[in-house]
Each structure stands twice: as structure tokens, then as C-alpha cells.
Amino acid sequence: MPRLTKVQLEAVQRADQMTPQELEQFIELETEPLPAPRSSWEPVDLAAILDGTAEPILPTVGHRTDGIGLFYPGRTHWVAAESESGKTWFALHTCRQEIERGNVVMYVDFEDDAAGVVGRLLVLGADPAEVAARFLYVRPERKPSDIDMLAFRAQLLHVRPALVVVDGVTEAMSVFNLDPLKLDDVPQFTQRLIRPMTEAGAAVVALDHVVKASDNRGRYAIGSAHKLNGLNGAMYVLEPVANQPIGIGVTGRTRVRISKDRPAQIRRHALPGRSGSLAWFADLVVESHDERHATVRLYPPVDRQDDDAAQAENGKERQLRVEVLAVLQKAGRPLNASEVKERVRGRAQDKVRVLAELEDEGLVNVSPGQRNAKLYSFPVTALFDG
């Protein structure tokens, strides 16, 4: 990453924050300067807006199964939910999508550790080589100095991540000695940590907890509604679907609702909520095959009149996938398609389709057999971290 110049360091040096030895260490480095930021007090060029050539900002980071995007580049987003409702799976699913597109992703973690976060990425099927090349993990443990923040900004401007996840907003604010319940502390936190990320062009996704009292929850996370009022991207609220928890060996479902959509390009792809509830944007489905492998999908909402039928059909599809994987795991050797069909109940065409889907998604290992037949076997992947 690029370092800081002597001029930049001297501009921010404070005696109580740097020892002479630390200053000397930075000054000795051959460095390139950070670009001078444009002042927000300069008049904005309105030409593109006035002549009609300005393009609307679109959500191009992450996507549902139908291709509809989740997050806006260069904007701030909030994801609020109860504990164990799928916030981290939601974020890491998007991380994997962006890594597979060849983009750099940064994960700033205030709650877990590298083994837990990267372990989940591998459980989702992320390629270890791609993770090593394009996934940056940061675990802050103390309040940053001005030097720390300048170095952090330099790194952001150097790698230009498409996505930055900030996991644990309440914990992050405590690191900055800020209180999420104080109105004035929220914009300070945003200015200090979030703004450098969006200035580097990243879609920033902050993971937060909702208030415990569901009657008072509404559209807000813990603390001030200023989090919502100052948002310039979108805010999602995750609500677990009854009797479908996320866990090892089960399929969990969480409803993803839209609380706010400042650029107004996401909400139009959602369905209205019942009885005035938040708009239904997607269903996050985490299918855990075992502790070593899980699949995450973000399905679009289903029209109310077709909801029950669609839920039943999706349930049959998931069950068939589980049975095929269980047969492969139990077999102890690779099986061809005919052997799989003999051991799994259901229509032959459905089993053939599921095998093809599992192959396309990299959820089964495939090797050549006799007479050009394919042999399917259960994969060995990284451990599942619940």
C-alpha cells in the first residue's frame, strides 16, 4: 500500500500521539503523496444535470438471484437485525459475489476474528486463491490516531475496494469513544470512519443490531434515528422467518426488508409489506449441508397469491438437494447419475436437474468415468463456522 509523505506526517503529528522513533520510521519511507481532496465548499459543476447527460446512480454491488443489485457504489448502507439473523451471511454472500467478479473487498471487523470470517467465506465456496488476492481483512483493537486514519485512507485510495463491510457498528463506535445513543456521536463516527471508504468509491455496508423491544424497533437500529436520516444509500432490516433458524445442517430463511432507499433504485424491485410493514425486498436462504459447506441465495419476493405454492415448491427443491448430497456423502465412493437416481426418491428429471445445478455451483466434485460418464462425489471443504 502507499505510505505517507513527510509533509503529510508533519501536518498531523501530535506529541501525545507519536514518539520521535515512530515519526522517524515513517519519514524514512519512500512514499507517494495522497491526492488532495476536493473541498466540499467549492461549487458543484451542474452541467451534466442541466443538460440531461447525468446518469442515475445504480445498485451495482452484489445482487439477488434475478440480478437486481443490492448496494450503491460510493454510498453508505445500513443492515440491521437481531443476533444470529443472518447479517454476516448476507454480507459475506455479497463479498463472495464481488470477489468472483474480480473486485477487491475489505472487511473491517469489530466483532469476530480472521479465522471466523474467512472460514465462513470458504464454507460458502469462495476460492482460497481469490480470497488471498482480493479480500482484505482488518481487525481494529484501539482508537486510531490521525496517522492511523491517514494510512487507512491511503490504503483505500490505493486498492479502491468495490465493497467495504463494517461489522459491528456499536463496537466500532466504542473503539472511537463514541456512544450510539448520543445524537452528535453518530455523524462524528460516519465522518471519521465511513467517509474515507465512500470517497474511495466503495459501497459501504455497516452491520448493526436492532433494538431489543420489537414494538419500538420500527425502521431503526440501536441508538439514534440519525443513522437513518444521514444515510445516502439504502437501509435493510433482516427479520428471521418463524421456525426456520440459521444453523448447521438446516436451512434457515430470513426476510430482507427495505427501510430506506435514498437513490430510489432498489425499492421499486420490492413488494409492499403487510399492514404497513417495511417493503419485502428478498429472502435470504442459508442452506447448511453440514459443518463444512453451506449455500446462500438471495431470492426475490414472491407475489402474495403465489406465496404458499412457491414456498412448497422451494421446500421440495431444497429437500431433493439435501438427499442427493446425503447419498453422495454416505456412498464413500463416486457415483454416476444412474446410481444417484436409484438411491434418491423423486422424478428422474428433477434428480438430473439437481445434479447439474450442484455441479454448476461447485457443490459436488465431478470426475470422468467409463464411457464418458460423469462420477459425482461429496466435496471436502473448509469447516463450517456457525
mmCIF file of C-alpha atoms in Angstrom:
data_model
loop_
_atom_site.group_PDB
_atom_site.id
_atom_site.type_symbol
_atom_site.label_atom_id
_atom_site.label_comp_id
_atom_site.label_asym_id
_atom_site.label_seq_id
_atom_site.Cartn_x
_atom_site.Cartn_y
_atom_site.Cartn_z
ATOM 1 C CA MET A 1 0.000 0.000 0.000
ATOM 2 C CA PRO A 2 1.213 3.585 -0.489
ATOM 3 C CA ARG A 3 2.706 5.259 2.562
ATOM 4 C CA LEU A 4 2.562 8.888 3.629
ATOM 5 C CA THR A 5 4.946 11.712 2.764
ATOM 6 C CA LYS A 6 6.933 13.680 5.310
ATOM 7 C CA VAL A 7 4.755 16.726 4.684
ATOM 8 C CA GLN A 8 1.598 14.765 5.339
ATOM 9 C CA LEU A 9 3.006 13.266 8.507
ATOM 10 C CA GLU A 10 4.204 16.600 9.844
ATOM 11 C CA ALA A 11 0.779 18.052 9.147
ATOM 12 C CA VAL A 12 -0.881 15.611 11.503
ATOM 13 C CA GLN A 13 1.863 14.928 14.026
ATOM 14 C CA ARG A 14 0.969 15.459 17.649
ATOM 15 C CA ALA A 15 3.392 14.949 20.502
ATOM 16 C CA ASP A 16 0.971 12.832 22.523
ATOM 17 C CA GLN A 17 0.251 10.506 19.594
ATOM 18 C CA MET A 18 3.698 9.735 18.106
ATOM 19 C CA THR A 19 7.090 9.096 19.577
ATOM 20 C CA PRO A 20 10.139 10.510 17.765
ATOM 21 C CA GLN A 21 11.081 6.945 16.795
ATOM 22 C CA GLU A 22 7.679 6.344 15.193
ATOM 23 C CA LEU A 23 7.915 9.603 13.276
ATOM 24 C CA GLU A 24 11.405 8.770 12.045
ATOM 25 C CA GLN A 25 10.219 5.347 10.878
ATOM 26 C CA PHE A 26 7.509 6.903 8.715
ATOM 27 C CA ILE A 27 9.688 9.725 7.357
ATOM 28 C CA GLU A 28 12.382 7.324 6.140
ATOM 29 C CA LEU A 29 9.943 5.533 3.857
ATOM 30 C CA GLU A 30 9.924 6.434 0.170
ATOM 31 C CA THR A 31 6.329 7.363 -0.296
ATOM 32 C CA GLU A 32 3.870 8.767 -2.751
ATOM 33 C CA PRO A 33 1.519 11.578 -1.615
ATOM 34 C CA LEU A 34 -2.193 11.242 -1.150
ATOM 35 C CA PRO A 35 -4.211 13.188 -3.718
ATOM 36 C CA ALA A 36 -5.515 16.485 -2.414
ATOM 37 C CA PRO A 37 -9.235 16.115 -1.713
ATOM 38 C CA ARG A 38 -11.688 18.458 -3.363
ATOM 39 C CA SER A 39 -13.162 20.911 -0.890
ATOM 40 C CA SER A 40 -16.866 20.398 -0.252
ATOM 41 C CA TRP A 41 -17.174 24.208 -0.117
ATOM 42 C CA GLU A 42 -16.366 24.537 -3.811
ATOM 43 C CA PRO A 43 -19.385 24.998 -6.127
ATOM 44 C CA VAL A 44 -20.586 21.766 -7.732
ATOM 45 C CA ASP A 45 -20.474 21.510 -11.528
ATOM 46 C CA LEU A 46 -24.125 21.243 -12.593
ATOM 47 C CA ALA A 47 -23.571 20.928 -16.357
ATOM 48 C CA ALA A 48 -24.367 17.205 -16.641
ATOM 49 C CA ILE A 49 -27.512 17.607 -14.540
ATOM 50 C CA LEU A 50 -28.752 20.576 -16.539
ATOM 51 C CA ASP A 51 -28.098 19.095 -19.981
ATOM 52 C CA GLY A 52 -29.660 15.741 -19.088
ATOM 53 C CA THR A 53 -26.494 13.656 -19.527
ATOM 54 C CA ALA A 54 -26.097 12.792 -15.829
ATOM 55 C CA GLU A 55 -26.640 9.080 -15.236
ATOM 56 C CA PRO A 56 -28.649 7.925 -12.200
ATOM 57 C CA ILE A 57 -26.662 6.043 -9.583
ATOM 58 C CA LEU A 58 -27.484 2.324 -9.755
ATOM 59 C CA PRO A 59 -27.015 -0.515 -7.244
ATOM 60 C CA THR A 60 -24.249 -2.478 -8.943
ATOM 61 C CA VAL A 61 -22.615 -4.146 -5.918
ATOM 62 C CA GLY A 62 -23.995 -7.586 -5.006
ATOM 63 C CA HIS A 63 -27.220 -8.983 -6.437
ATOM 64 C CA ARG A 64 -30.267 -11.187 -5.907
ATOM 65 C CA THR A 65 -30.688 -14.402 -7.867
ATOM 66 C CA ASP A 66 -32.559 -12.409 -10.536
ATOM 67 C CA GLY A 67 -29.669 -9.965 -10.973
ATOM 68 C CA ILE A 68 -31.175 -6.972 -9.112
ATOM 69 C CA GLY A 69 -28.378 -5.120 -7.293
ATOM 70 C CA LEU A 70 -28.090 -4.554 -3.533
ATOM 71 C CA PHE A 71 -25.733 -1.652 -2.845
ATOM 72 C CA TYR A 72 -24.739 1.637 -4.488
ATOM 73 C CA PRO A 73 -21.045 2.365 -5.145
ATOM 74 C CA GLY A 74 -19.716 5.295 -3.154
ATOM 75 C CA ARG A 75 -22.721 5.262 -0.812
ATOM 76 C CA THR A 76 -23.349 4.224 2.805
ATOM 77 C CA HIS A 77 -25.736 1.381 3.669
ATOM 78 C CA TRP A 78 -27.005 0.010 6.972
ATOM 79 C CA VAL A 79 -28.054 -3.617 7.642
ATOM 80 C CA ALA A 80 -29.829 -4.057 10.970
ATOM 81 C CA ALA A 81 -31.015 -7.293 12.565
ATOM 82 C CA GLU A 82 -31.154 -9.303 15.754
ATOM 83 C CA SER A 83 -28.190 -11.534 16.587
ATOM 84 C CA GLU A 84 -27.988 -14.759 14.545
ATOM 85 C CA SER A 85 -30.426 -13.433 11.956
ATOM 86 C CA GLY A 86 -28.029 -13.718 9.029
ATOM 87 C CA LYS A 87 -26.337 -10.288 8.861
ATOM 88 C CA THR A 88 -22.885 -11.759 8.447
ATOM 89 C CA TRP A 89 -24.062 -14.372 5.914
ATOM 90 C CA PHE A 90 -25.781 -11.571 3.965
ATOM 91 C CA ALA A 91 -22.569 -9.529 3.921
ATOM 92 C CA LEU A 92 -20.232 -12.420 3.130
ATOM 93 C CA HIS A 93 -22.513 -13.642 0.336
ATOM 94 C CA THR A 94 -22.056 -10.211 -1.265
ATOM 95 C CA CYS A 95 -18.309 -10.331 -0.580
ATOM 96 C CA ARG A 96 -18.048 -13.624 -2.433
ATOM 97 C CA GLN A 97 -20.025 -12.254 -5.389
ATOM 98 C CA GLU A 98 -17.704 -9.254 -5.705
ATOM 99 C CA ILE A 99 -14.526 -11.322 -5.282
ATOM 100 C CA GLU A 100 -15.712 -13.648 -8.056
ATOM 101 C CA ARG A 101 -16.282 -10.594 -10.266
ATOM 102 C CA GLY A 102 -12.611 -9.711 -9.823
ATOM 103 C CA ASN A 103 -13.179 -6.837 -7.386
ATOM 104 C CA VAL A 104 -11.330 -6.055 -4.156
ATOM 105 C CA VAL A 105 -13.341 -6.314 -0.934
ATOM 106 C CA MET A 106 -12.401 -5.023 2.524
ATOM 107 C CA TYR A 107 -13.881 -6.367 5.762
ATOM 108 C CA VAL A 108 -13.424 -4.152 8.844
ATOM 109 C CA ASP A 109 -14.374 -6.397 11.747
ATOM 110 C CA PHE A 110 -15.142 -5.284 15.310
ATOM 111 C CA GLU A 111 -16.890 -8.495 16.438
ATOM 112 C CA ASP A 112 -15.239 -11.688 15.147
ATOM 113 C CA ASP A 113 -11.742 -12.688 14.038
ATOM 114 C CA ALA A 114 -9.994 -13.580 10.780
ATOM 115 C CA ALA A 115 -10.489 -17.328 11.210
ATOM 116 C CA GLY A 116 -14.228 -16.922 11.742
ATOM 117 C CA VAL A 117 -14.857 -14.537 8.855
ATOM 118 C CA VAL A 118 -12.573 -16.164 6.296
ATOM 119 C CA GLY A 119 -13.786 -19.591 7.429
ATOM 120 C CA ARG A 120 -17.341 -18.624 6.514
ATOM 121 C CA LEU A 121 -16.206 -17.341 3.125
ATOM 122 C CA LEU A 122 -14.622 -20.713 2.402
ATOM 123 C CA VAL A 123 -17.743 -22.521 3.622
ATOM 124 C CA LEU A 124 -19.663 -20.539 1.013
ATOM 125 C CA GLY A 125 -17.347 -21.902 -1.664
ATOM 126 C CA ALA A 126 -15.020 -18.941 -2.151
ATOM 127 C CA ASP A 127 -11.756 -19.842 -3.868
ATOM 128 C CA PRO A 128 -8.848 -19.552 -1.378
ATOM 129 C CA ALA A 129 -6.562 -18.069 -4.038
ATOM 130 C CA GLU A 130 -9.126 -15.402 -4.903
ATOM 131 C CA VAL A 131 -9.660 -14.628 -1.201
ATOM 132 C CA ALA A 132 -5.903 -14.217 -0.732
ATOM 133 C CA ALA A 133 -5.693 -11.889 -3.741
ATOM 134 C CA ARG A 134 -8.804 -9.729 -3.302
ATOM 135 C CA PHE A 135 -10.100 -9.957 0.297
ATOM 136 C CA LEU A 136 -8.595 -7.542 2.841
ATOM 137 C CA TYR A 137 -9.384 -8.229 6.490
ATOM 138 C CA VAL A 138 -8.900 -5.504 9.147
ATOM 139 C CA ARG A 139 -9.400 -6.064 12.903
ATOM 140 C CA PRO A 140 -9.054 -2.716 14.783
ATOM 141 C CA GLU A 141 -8.480 -3.020 18.533
ATOM 142 C CA ARG A 142 -7.791 0.548 19.645
ATOM 143 C CA LYS A 143 -8.794 4.098 18.846
ATOM 144 C CA PRO A 144 -6.954 5.214 15.703
ATOM 145 C CA SER A 145 -4.618 8.177 15.702
ATOM 146 C CA ASP A 146 -4.613 10.738 12.918
ATOM 147 C CA ILE A 147 -1.640 8.865 11.478
ATOM 148 C CA ASP A 148 -3.613 5.609 11.516
ATOM 149 C CA MET A 149 -6.517 7.196 9.671
ATOM 150 C CA LEU A 150 -4.292 8.821 7.037
ATOM 151 C CA ALA A 151 -2.602 5.473 6.420
ATOM 152 C CA PHE A 152 -6.008 3.789 6.244
ATOM 153 C CA ARG A 153 -7.227 6.366 3.722
ATOM 154 C CA ALA A 154 -4.068 5.872 1.671
ATOM 155 C CA GLN A 155 -4.718 2.143 1.545
ATOM 156 C CA LEU A 156 -8.342 2.664 0.473
ATOM 157 C CA LEU A 157 -7.306 5.000 -2.333
ATOM 158 C CA HIS A 158 -4.628 2.540 -3.430
ATOM 159 C CA VAL A 159 -6.739 -0.662 -3.622
ATOM 160 C CA ARG A 160 -10.115 1.004 -4.460
ATOM 161 C CA PRO A 161 -12.364 -1.705 -2.966
ATOM 162 C CA ALA A 162 -15.766 -2.172 -4.566
ATOM 163 C CA LEU A 163 -17.239 -3.135 -1.196
ATOM 164 C CA VAL A 164 -16.316 -2.397 2.429
ATOM 165 C CA VAL A 165 -18.156 -4.187 5.233
ATOM 166 C CA VAL A 166 -18.058 -2.688 8.727
ATOM 167 C CA ASP A 167 -19.133 -5.496 11.055
ATOM 168 C CA GLY A 168 -20.295 -4.329 14.481
ATOM 169 C CA VAL A 169 -21.262 -0.647 14.475
ATOM 170 C CA THR A 170 -21.871 -0.429 18.235
ATOM 171 C CA GLU A 171 -18.476 -1.978 18.961
ATOM 172 C CA ALA A 172 -16.831 0.228 16.316
ATOM 173 C CA MET A 173 -18.218 3.387 17.898
ATOM 174 C CA SER A 174 -16.910 2.307 21.293
ATOM 175 C CA VAL A 175 -13.414 1.967 19.781
ATOM 176 C CA PHE A 176 -13.747 5.635 18.766
ATOM 177 C CA ASN A 177 -15.005 6.510 22.272
ATOM 178 C CA LEU A 178 -18.406 7.402 20.797
ATOM 179 C CA ASP A 179 -21.873 6.490 22.061
ATOM 180 C CA PRO A 180 -24.510 5.213 19.581
ATOM 181 C CA LEU A 181 -27.231 6.595 21.863
ATOM 182 C CA LYS A 182 -25.942 10.165 21.532
ATOM 183 C CA LEU A 183 -27.216 12.117 18.566
ATOM 184 C CA ASP A 184 -23.998 14.061 17.978
ATOM 185 C CA ASP A 185 -21.776 10.970 18.082
ATOM 186 C CA VAL A 186 -23.343 9.273 15.051
ATOM 187 C CA PRO A 187 -22.251 11.865 12.441
ATOM 188 C CA GLN A 188 -18.795 12.011 14.055
ATOM 189 C CA PHE A 189 -18.449 8.265 13.577
ATOM 190 C CA THR A 190 -19.647 8.463 9.989
ATOM 191 C CA GLN A 191 -17.258 11.305 9.190
ATOM 192 C CA ARG A 192 -14.301 9.611 10.848
ATOM 193 C CA LEU A 193 -14.587 6.014 9.610
ATOM 194 C CA ILE A 194 -17.225 5.732 6.880
ATOM 195 C CA ARG A 195 -16.491 8.830 4.778
ATOM 196 C CA PRO A 196 -12.959 7.772 3.696
ATOM 197 C CA MET A 197 -14.425 4.493 2.419
ATOM 198 C CA THR A 198 -17.101 6.113 0.267
ATOM 199 C CA GLU A 199 -14.598 8.713 -1.006
ATOM 200 C CA ALA A 200 -12.583 5.770 -2.367
ATOM 201 C CA GLY A 201 -15.674 4.722 -4.341
ATOM 202 C CA ALA A 202 -16.694 1.740 -2.183
ATOM 203 C CA ALA A 203 -20.202 0.650 -1.355
ATOM 204 C CA VAL A 204 -20.038 0.668 2.459
ATOM 205 C CA VAL A 205 -22.226 -1.819 4.338
ATOM 206 C CA ALA A 206 -22.446 -1.295 8.107
ATOM 207 C CA LEU A 207 -23.842 -4.216 10.120
ATOM 208 C CA ASP A 208 -25.802 -3.165 13.188
ATOM 209 C CA HIS A 209 -28.160 -4.572 15.811
ATOM 210 C CA VAL A 210 -31.835 -3.653 16.110
ATOM 211 C CA VAL A 211 -33.277 -2.546 19.434
ATOM 212 C CA LYS A 212 -34.429 -5.443 21.621
ATOM 213 C CA ALA A 213 -38.007 -4.265 22.075
ATOM 214 C CA SER A 214 -39.731 -5.274 18.841
ATOM 215 C CA ASP A 215 -42.645 -2.887 19.456
ATOM 216 C CA ASN A 216 -40.257 0.057 19.380
ATOM 217 C CA ARG A 217 -37.980 -1.267 16.636
ATOM 218 C CA GLY A 218 -39.623 0.212 13.563
ATOM 219 C CA ARG A 219 -37.076 1.249 10.961
ATOM 220 C CA TYR A 220 -34.135 1.816 13.273
ATOM 221 C CA ALA A 221 -31.054 0.083 14.611
ATOM 222 C CA ILE A 222 -29.708 0.590 18.124
ATOM 223 C CA GLY A 223 -29.304 4.238 19.001
ATOM 224 C CA SER A 224 -30.292 7.390 17.251
ATOM 225 C CA ALA A 225 -32.533 7.633 14.217
ATOM 226 C CA HIS A 226 -29.789 9.918 12.890
ATOM 227 C CA LYS A 227 -28.230 6.779 11.401
ATOM 228 C CA LEU A 228 -31.210 6.609 9.071
ATOM 229 C CA ASN A 229 -31.575 10.326 8.498
ATOM 230 C CA GLY A 230 -27.953 10.716 7.384
ATOM 231 C CA LEU A 231 -27.988 7.704 5.067
ATOM 232 C CA ASN A 232 -27.254 8.258 1.370
ATOM 233 C CA GLY A 233 -27.610 4.641 0.209
ATOM 234 C CA ALA A 234 -30.107 2.063 1.462
ATOM 235 C CA MET A 235 -31.019 0.506 4.792
ATOM 236 C CA TYR A 236 -32.105 -3.113 5.148
ATOM 237 C CA VAL A 237 -33.776 -4.751 8.129
ATOM 238 C CA LEU A 238 -33.485 -8.545 8.424
ATOM 239 C CA GLU A 239 -36.327 -10.491 10.036
ATOM 240 C CA PRO A 240 -35.996 -14.265 10.670
ATOM 241 C CA VAL A 241 -38.870 -16.331 9.271
ATOM 242 C CA ALA A 242 -40.566 -18.345 12.045
ATOM 243 C CA ASN A 243 -39.344 -21.933 12.529
ATOM 244 C CA GLN A 244 -36.521 -21.529 10.003
ATOM 245 C CA PRO A 245 -33.422 -20.600 12.043
ATOM 246 C CA ILE A 246 -29.938 -20.495 10.558
ATOM 247 C CA GLY A 247 -27.782 -23.341 11.838
ATOM 248 C CA ILE A 248 -25.618 -26.334 10.984
ATOM 249 C CA GLY A 249 -27.422 -28.990 8.966
ATOM 250 C CA VAL A 250 -30.616 -26.964 8.486
ATOM 251 C CA THR A 251 -31.999 -24.460 6.012
ATOM 252 C CA GLY A 252 -32.696 -21.049 7.533
ATOM 253 C CA ARG A 253 -34.677 -18.227 5.988
ATOM 254 C CA THR A 254 -34.533 -14.523 6.777
ATOM 255 C CA ARG A 255 -36.732 -11.853 5.209
ATOM 256 C CA VAL A 256 -34.841 -8.841 3.872
ATOM 257 C CA ARG A 257 -36.867 -5.629 4.048
ATOM 258 C CA ILE A 258 -36.157 -2.130 2.765
ATOM 259 C CA SER A 259 -36.284 0.624 5.368
ATOM 260 C CA LYS A 260 -34.867 3.459 3.285
ATOM 261 C CA ASP A 261 -33.619 3.850 -0.290
ATOM 262 C CA ARG A 262 -32.213 7.314 -0.896
ATOM 263 C CA PRO A 263 -31.420 6.939 -4.666
ATOM 264 C CA ALA A 264 -34.792 5.125 -5.144
ATOM 265 C CA GLN A 265 -33.464 2.440 -7.491
ATOM 266 C CA ILE A 266 -33.929 -0.570 -5.153
ATOM 267 C CA ARG A 267 -37.340 -0.127 -3.557
ATOM 268 C CA ARG A 268 -39.104 -0.405 -6.913
ATOM 269 C CA HIS A 269 -37.987 -4.045 -7.031
ATOM 270 C CA ALA A 270 -39.644 -4.830 -3.675
ATOM 271 C CA LEU A 271 -43.198 -5.802 -2.739
ATOM 272 C CA PRO A 272 -45.248 -3.747 -0.252
ATOM 273 C CA GLY A 273 -45.223 -5.113 3.277
ATOM 274 C CA ARG A 274 -48.359 -6.296 5.024
ATOM 275 C CA SER A 275 -50.162 -3.941 7.421
ATOM 276 C CA GLY A 276 -47.754 -1.108 6.864
ATOM 277 C CA SER A 277 -44.586 -3.144 7.456
ATOM 278 C CA LEU A 278 -41.395 -2.455 5.557
ATOM 279 C CA ALA A 279 -41.212 -3.395 1.876
ATOM 280 C CA TRP A 280 -40.231 -7.012 1.146
ATOM 281 C CA PHE A 281 -37.089 -6.987 -0.996
ATOM 282 C CA ALA A 282 -35.752 -10.534 -0.761
ATOM 283 C CA ASP A 283 -35.496 -13.775 1.181
ATOM 284 C CA LEU A 284 -32.044 -14.756 2.392
ATOM 285 C CA VAL A 285 -31.850 -18.563 2.415
ATOM 286 C CA VAL A 286 -28.851 -20.197 4.115
ATOM 287 C CA GLU A 287 -28.750 -23.918 3.381
ATOM 288 C CA SER A 288 -26.228 -25.706 5.583
ATOM 289 C CA HIS A 289 -25.379 -29.150 4.231
ATOM 290 C CA ASP A 290 -23.071 -29.853 7.186
ATOM 291 C CA GLU A 291 -20.418 -28.012 9.212
ATOM 292 C CA ARG A 292 -18.174 -27.867 6.144
ATOM 293 C CA HIS A 293 -20.386 -26.462 3.464
ATOM 294 C CA ALA A 294 -23.293 -24.035 3.101
ATOM 295 C CA THR A 295 -25.104 -22.332 0.259
ATOM 296 C CA VAL A 296 -26.536 -18.804 0.442
ATOM 297 C CA ARG A 297 -29.087 -17.458 -2.004
ATOM 298 C CA LEU A 298 -30.974 -14.192 -2.081
ATOM 299 C CA TYR A 299 -34.339 -14.847 -3.701
ATOM 300 C CA PRO A 300 -36.646 -12.073 -4.970
ATOM 301 C CA PRO A 301 -40.014 -11.687 -3.219
ATOM 302 C CA VAL A 302 -42.945 -13.791 -4.385
ATOM 303 C CA ASP A 303 -46.324 -12.285 -5.186
ATOM 304 C CA ARG A 304 -48.706 -12.884 -2.271
ATOM 305 C CA GLN A 305 -51.176 -15.006 -4.194
ATOM 306 C CA ASP A 306 -48.402 -17.405 -5.225
ATOM 307 C CA ASP A 307 -46.504 -17.331 -1.928
ATOM 308 C CA ASP A 308 -47.715 -20.629 -0.428
ATOM 309 C CA ALA A 309 -47.235 -22.606 -3.648
ATOM 310 C CA ALA A 310 -43.771 -21.133 -4.183
ATOM 311 C CA GLN A 311 -42.735 -21.893 -0.610
ATOM 312 C CA ALA A 312 -43.849 -25.513 -1.017
ATOM 313 C CA GLU A 313 -42.014 -25.901 -4.322
ATOM 314 C CA ASN A 314 -38.851 -24.342 -2.896
ATOM 315 C CA GLY A 315 -39.083 -26.719 0.056
ATOM 316 C CA LYS A 316 -39.234 -29.761 -2.238
ATOM 317 C CA GLU A 317 -36.280 -28.470 -4.241
ATOM 318 C CA ARG A 318 -34.170 -27.940 -1.108
ATOM 319 C CA GLN A 319 -35.084 -31.379 0.238
ATOM 320 C CA LEU A 320 -34.067 -33.064 -3.008
ATOM 321 C CA ARG A 321 -30.707 -31.280 -2.956
ATOM 322 C CA VAL A 322 -30.125 -32.401 0.640
ATOM 323 C CA GLU A 323 -30.992 -36.012 -0.224
ATOM 324 C CA VAL A 324 -28.648 -36.085 -3.231
ATOM 325 C CA LEU A 325 -25.774 -34.686 -1.157
ATOM 326 C CA ALA A 326 -26.526 -37.134 1.670
ATOM 327 C CA VAL A 327 -26.405 -40.086 -0.751
ATOM 328 C CA LEU A 328 -23.048 -38.926 -2.142
ATOM 329 C CA GLN A 329 -21.630 -38.426 1.339
ATOM 330 C CA LYS A 330 -22.819 -41.849 2.532
ATOM 331 C CA ALA A 331 -21.624 -43.731 -0.554
ATOM 332 C CA GLY A 332 -17.962 -43.414 0.251
ATOM 333 C CA ARG A 333 -17.094 -43.518 -3.445
ATOM 334 C CA PRO A 334 -18.011 -41.572 -6.591
ATOM 335 C CA LEU A 335 -21.425 -42.404 -8.088
ATOM 336 C CA ASN A 336 -22.671 -41.970 -11.632
ATOM 337 C CA ALA A 337 -26.019 -40.334 -12.387
ATOM 338 C CA SER A 338 -27.876 -43.660 -12.655
ATOM 339 C CA GLU A 339 -26.644 -44.742 -9.218
ATOM 340 C CA VAL A 340 -27.734 -41.438 -7.716
ATOM 341 C CA LYS A 341 -31.192 -41.727 -9.295
ATOM 342 C CA GLU A 342 -31.601 -45.268 -7.906
ATOM 343 C CA ARG A 343 -30.872 -44.117 -4.347
ATOM 344 C CA VAL A 344 -32.897 -40.899 -4.251
ATOM 345 C CA ARG A 345 -36.666 -40.651 -4.371
ATOM 346 C CA GLY A 346 -38.439 -38.407 -6.860
ATOM 347 C CA ARG A 347 -38.790 -37.827 -10.573
ATOM 348 C CA ALA A 348 -35.768 -38.690 -12.713
ATOM 349 C CA GLN A 349 -35.735 -35.321 -14.488
ATOM 350 C CA ASP A 350 -35.712 -33.485 -11.154
ATOM 351 C CA LYS A 351 -32.717 -35.500 -9.927
ATOM 352 C CA VAL A 352 -30.833 -34.907 -13.172
ATOM 353 C CA ARG A 353 -31.523 -31.169 -12.906
ATOM 354 C CA VAL A 354 -30.377 -31.035 -9.269
ATOM 355 C CA LEU A 355 -27.156 -32.869 -10.106
ATOM 356 C CA ALA A 356 -26.468 -30.369 -12.887
ATOM 357 C CA GLU A 357 -27.172 -27.435 -10.562
ATOM 358 C CA LEU A 358 -24.902 -28.836 -7.852
ATOM 359 C CA GLU A 359 -22.166 -29.298 -10.450
ATOM 360 C CA ASP A 360 -22.573 -25.749 -11.797
ATOM 361 C CA GLU A 361 -22.428 -24.302 -8.288
ATOM 362 C CA GLY A 362 -19.332 -26.297 -7.396
ATOM 363 C CA LEU A 363 -21.136 -28.140 -4.592
ATOM 364 C CA VAL A 364 -20.105 -31.624 -5.787
ATOM 365 C CA ASN A 365 -16.871 -32.973 -7.173
ATOM 366 C CA VAL A 366 -17.066 -34.350 -10.735
ATOM 367 C CA SER A 367 -14.606 -36.788 -12.314
ATOM 368 C CA PRO A 368 -14.635 -38.812 -15.575
ATOM 369 C CA GLY A 369 -15.995 -42.380 -15.552
ATOM 370 C CA GLN A 370 -16.354 -45.180 -18.046
ATOM 371 C CA ARG A 371 -17.957 -44.472 -21.417
ATOM 372 C CA ASN A 372 -17.762 -40.701 -20.885
ATOM 373 C CA ALA A 373 -19.981 -40.912 -17.810
ATOM 374 C CA LYS A 374 -19.641 -38.358 -15.012
ATOM 375 C CA LEU A 375 -18.879 -39.513 -11.490
ATOM 376 C CA TYR A 376 -20.179 -37.390 -8.610
ATOM 377 C CA SER A 377 -18.713 -37.289 -5.104
ATOM 378 C CA PHE A 378 -19.217 -35.289 -1.921
ATOM 379 C CA PRO A 379 -16.741 -32.364 -1.598
ATOM 380 C CA VAL A 380 -14.279 -31.873 1.222
ATOM 381 C CA THR A 381 -14.201 -28.168 2.112
ATOM 382 C CA ALA A 382 -13.305 -25.881 4.985
ATOM 383 C CA LEU A 383 -15.044 -26.237 8.324
ATOM 384 C CA PHE A 384 -18.390 -24.559 8.792
ATOM 385 C CA ASP A 385 -18.410 -21.843 11.427
ATOM 386 C CA GLY A 386 -21.904 -21.364 12.788
#
